[in-house]
Amino acid sequence: MAADLIRRRLVVHGQVQGVFYRDSTREQAESAGVAGWAHNRDDGAVEVVLEGPSQAVHEVVQFCQSGPRGAQVDSIDSTEEEPEGLSSFEIR
């Protein structure tokens, strides 16, 4: 089962700050059993790291493509990384 763990780093561009994007992502991740973090970047984007079972990470990535009501996602840069063994989700 450990081989099924994946990690994705997303940089989400658009109207994603000030619309509860990070907290909504945290709720989705915790509900799906995904660890990681979300951070507002100085350039107006939100950076999200997701780590967990591949299907669960995929579900949270799908949420990130639209975000919460009020968000407008223009594009997402996605990078695969090696899992680090994160155990919770935090807002940074």
PDB file of C-alpha atoms in Angstrom:
ATOM      1  CA  MET A   1       0.000   0.000   0.000  1.00  0.00           C
ATOM      2  CA  ALA A   2       2.922   2.383   0.664  1.00  0.00           C
ATOM      3  CA  ALA A   3       3.789   2.215  -3.047  1.00  0.00           C
ATOM      4  CA  ASP A   4       0.394   3.808  -3.738  1.00  0.00           C
ATOM      5  CA  LEU A   5       1.415   7.015  -1.904  1.00  0.00           C
ATOM      6  CA  ILE A   6       2.053   9.999  -4.148  1.00  0.00           C
ATOM      7  CA  ARG A   7       2.872  13.670  -3.701  1.00  0.00           C
ATOM      8  CA  ARG A   8       1.789  16.571  -5.929  1.00  0.00           C
ATOM      9  CA  ARG A   9       2.782  20.226  -5.725  1.00  0.00           C
ATOM     10  CA  LEU A  10       0.248  22.588  -7.286  1.00  0.00           C
ATOM     11  CA  VAL A  11       0.558  26.278  -8.005  1.00  0.00           C
ATOM     12  CA  VAL A  12      -2.969  27.557  -8.519  1.00  0.00           C
ATOM     13  CA  HIS A  13      -3.341  30.800 -10.493  1.00  0.00           C
ATOM     14  CA  GLY A  14      -6.399  33.034 -10.655  1.00  0.00           C
ATOM     15  CA  GLN A  15      -8.666  34.664  -8.086  1.00  0.00           C
ATOM     16  CA  VAL A  16      -7.734  32.233  -5.319  1.00  0.00           C
ATOM     17  CA  GLN A  17      -6.726  34.432  -2.388  1.00  0.00           C
ATOM     18  CA  GLY A  18      -9.335  35.922  -0.064  1.00  0.00           C
ATOM     19  CA  VAL A  19     -12.001  33.378  -1.084  1.00  0.00           C
ATOM     20  CA  PHE A  20     -11.301  30.610   1.502  1.00  0.00           C
ATOM     21  CA  TYR A  21      -9.388  28.593  -1.097  1.00  0.00           C
ATOM     22  CA  ARG A  22      -6.766  27.328   1.381  1.00  0.00           C
ATOM     23  CA  ASP A  23      -9.275  26.401   4.087  1.00  0.00           C
ATOM     24  CA  SER A  24     -11.621  24.714   1.603  1.00  0.00           C
ATOM     25  CA  THR A  25      -8.678  22.745   0.239  1.00  0.00           C
ATOM     26  CA  ARG A  26      -7.751  21.723   3.802  1.00  0.00           C
ATOM     27  CA  GLU A  27     -11.315  20.489   4.402  1.00  0.00           C
ATOM     28  CA  GLN A  28     -11.295  18.486   1.148  1.00  0.00           C
ATOM     29  CA  ALA A  29      -7.872  17.015   1.895  1.00  0.00           C
ATOM     30  CA  GLU A  30      -8.742  16.012   5.459  1.00  0.00           C
ATOM     31  CA  SER A  31     -12.001  14.452   4.274  1.00  0.00           C
ATOM     32  CA  ALA A  32     -10.090  12.432   1.649  1.00  0.00           C
ATOM     33  CA  GLY A  33      -7.298  11.411   4.042  1.00  0.00           C
ATOM     34  CA  VAL A  34      -4.662  13.520   2.280  1.00  0.00           C
ATOM     35  CA  ALA A  35      -1.835  15.307   4.102  1.00  0.00           C
ATOM     36  CA  GLY A  36       0.030  18.420   2.991  1.00  0.00           C
ATOM     37  CA  TRP A  37      -0.228  22.165   3.174  1.00  0.00           C
ATOM     38  CA  ALA A  38      -1.523  25.289   1.416  1.00  0.00           C
ATOM     39  CA  HIS A  39       0.184  28.678   1.269  1.00  0.00           C
ATOM     40  CA  ASN A  40      -0.646  32.081  -0.233  1.00  0.00           C
ATOM     41  CA  ARG A  41       2.196  33.196  -2.488  1.00  0.00           C
ATOM     42  CA  ASP A  42       3.266  36.805  -2.949  1.00  0.00           C
ATOM     43  CA  ASP A  43       2.356  36.626  -6.658  1.00  0.00           C
ATOM     44  CA  GLY A  44      -1.351  36.028  -5.856  1.00  0.00           C
ATOM     45  CA  ALA A  45      -1.269  32.271  -6.466  1.00  0.00           C
ATOM     46  CA  VAL A  46      -1.861  29.552  -3.896  1.00  0.00           C
ATOM     47  CA  GLU A  47       0.713  26.775  -3.551  1.00  0.00           C
ATOM     48  CA  VAL A  48      -0.649  23.405  -2.418  1.00  0.00           C
ATOM     49  CA  VAL A  49       1.212  20.210  -1.546  1.00  0.00           C
ATOM     50  CA  LEU A  50      -0.856  17.012  -1.411  1.00  0.00           C
ATOM     51  CA  GLU A  51       0.440  13.669  -0.191  1.00  0.00           C
ATOM     52  CA  GLY A  52      -1.464  10.419   0.217  1.00  0.00           C
ATOM     53  CA  PRO A  53      -3.042   7.532  -1.695  1.00  0.00           C
ATOM     54  CA  SER A  54      -3.134   8.297  -5.424  1.00  0.00           C
ATOM     55  CA  GLN A  55      -6.935   8.170  -5.778  1.00  0.00           C
ATOM     56  CA  ALA A  56      -7.431  10.486  -2.779  1.00  0.00           C
ATOM     57  CA  VAL A  57      -4.823  12.969  -4.061  1.00  0.00           C
ATOM     58  CA  HIS A  58      -6.507  12.880  -7.480  1.00  0.00           C
ATOM     59  CA  GLU A  59      -9.864  13.757  -5.863  1.00  0.00           C
ATOM     60  CA  VAL A  60      -8.373  16.779  -4.089  1.00  0.00           C
ATOM     61  CA  VAL A  61      -6.599  17.895  -7.282  1.00  0.00           C
ATOM     62  CA  GLN A  62     -10.001  17.799  -9.031  1.00  0.00           C
ATOM     63  CA  PHE A  63     -11.429  20.061  -6.307  1.00  0.00           C
ATOM     64  CA  CYS A  64      -8.470  22.430  -6.717  1.00  0.00           C
ATOM     65  CA  GLN A  65      -9.300  22.841 -10.413  1.00  0.00           C
ATOM     66  CA  SER A  66     -12.382  24.860  -9.471  1.00  0.00           C
ATOM     67  CA  GLY A  67     -11.957  25.612  -5.765  1.00  0.00           C
ATOM     68  CA  PRO A  68     -14.684  26.951  -3.495  1.00  0.00           C
ATOM     69  CA  ARG A  69     -17.516  29.218  -4.566  1.00  0.00           C
ATOM     70  CA  GLY A  70     -16.055  32.647  -5.221  1.00  0.00           C
ATOM     71  CA  ALA A  71     -12.767  31.356  -6.571  1.00  0.00           C
ATOM     72  CA  GLN A  72     -11.775  31.607 -10.212  1.00  0.00           C
ATOM     73  CA  VAL A  73      -9.011  29.179 -11.169  1.00  0.00           C
ATOM     74  CA  ASP A  74      -7.269  30.217 -14.385  1.00  0.00           C
ATOM     75  CA  SER A  75      -4.561  27.543 -14.451  1.00  0.00           C
ATOM     76  CA  ILE A  76      -2.677  25.040 -12.305  1.00  0.00           C
ATOM     77  CA  ASP A  77       0.987  24.098 -12.565  1.00  0.00           C
ATOM     78  CA  SER A  78       1.389  20.533 -11.252  1.00  0.00           C
ATOM     79  CA  THR A  79       4.630  18.794 -10.306  1.00  0.00           C
ATOM     80  CA  GLU A  80       5.157  15.225  -9.096  1.00  0.00           C
ATOM     81  CA  GLU A  81       7.481  14.847  -6.100  1.00  0.00           C
ATOM     82  CA  GLU A  82       8.665  12.068  -3.824  1.00  0.00           C
ATOM     83  CA  PRO A  83       6.436  11.628  -0.739  1.00  0.00           C
ATOM     84  CA  GLU A  84       7.973  12.863   2.516  1.00  0.00           C
ATOM     85  CA  GLY A  85       5.653  11.086   4.937  1.00  0.00           C
ATOM     86  CA  LEU A  86       3.449  14.025   5.919  1.00  0.00           C
ATOM     87  CA  SER A  87       0.729  13.100   8.399  1.00  0.00           C
ATOM     88  CA  SER A  88      -1.594  16.142   8.531  1.00  0.00           C
ATOM     89  CA  PHE A  89      -2.727  19.118   6.484  1.00  0.00           C
ATOM     90  CA  GLU A  90      -1.852  22.658   7.490  1.00  0.00           C
ATOM     91  CA  ILE A  91      -2.367  26.182   6.250  1.00  0.00           C
ATOM     92  CA  ARG A  92       0.874  28.082   6.112  1.00  0.00           C
TER      93      ARG A  92
END
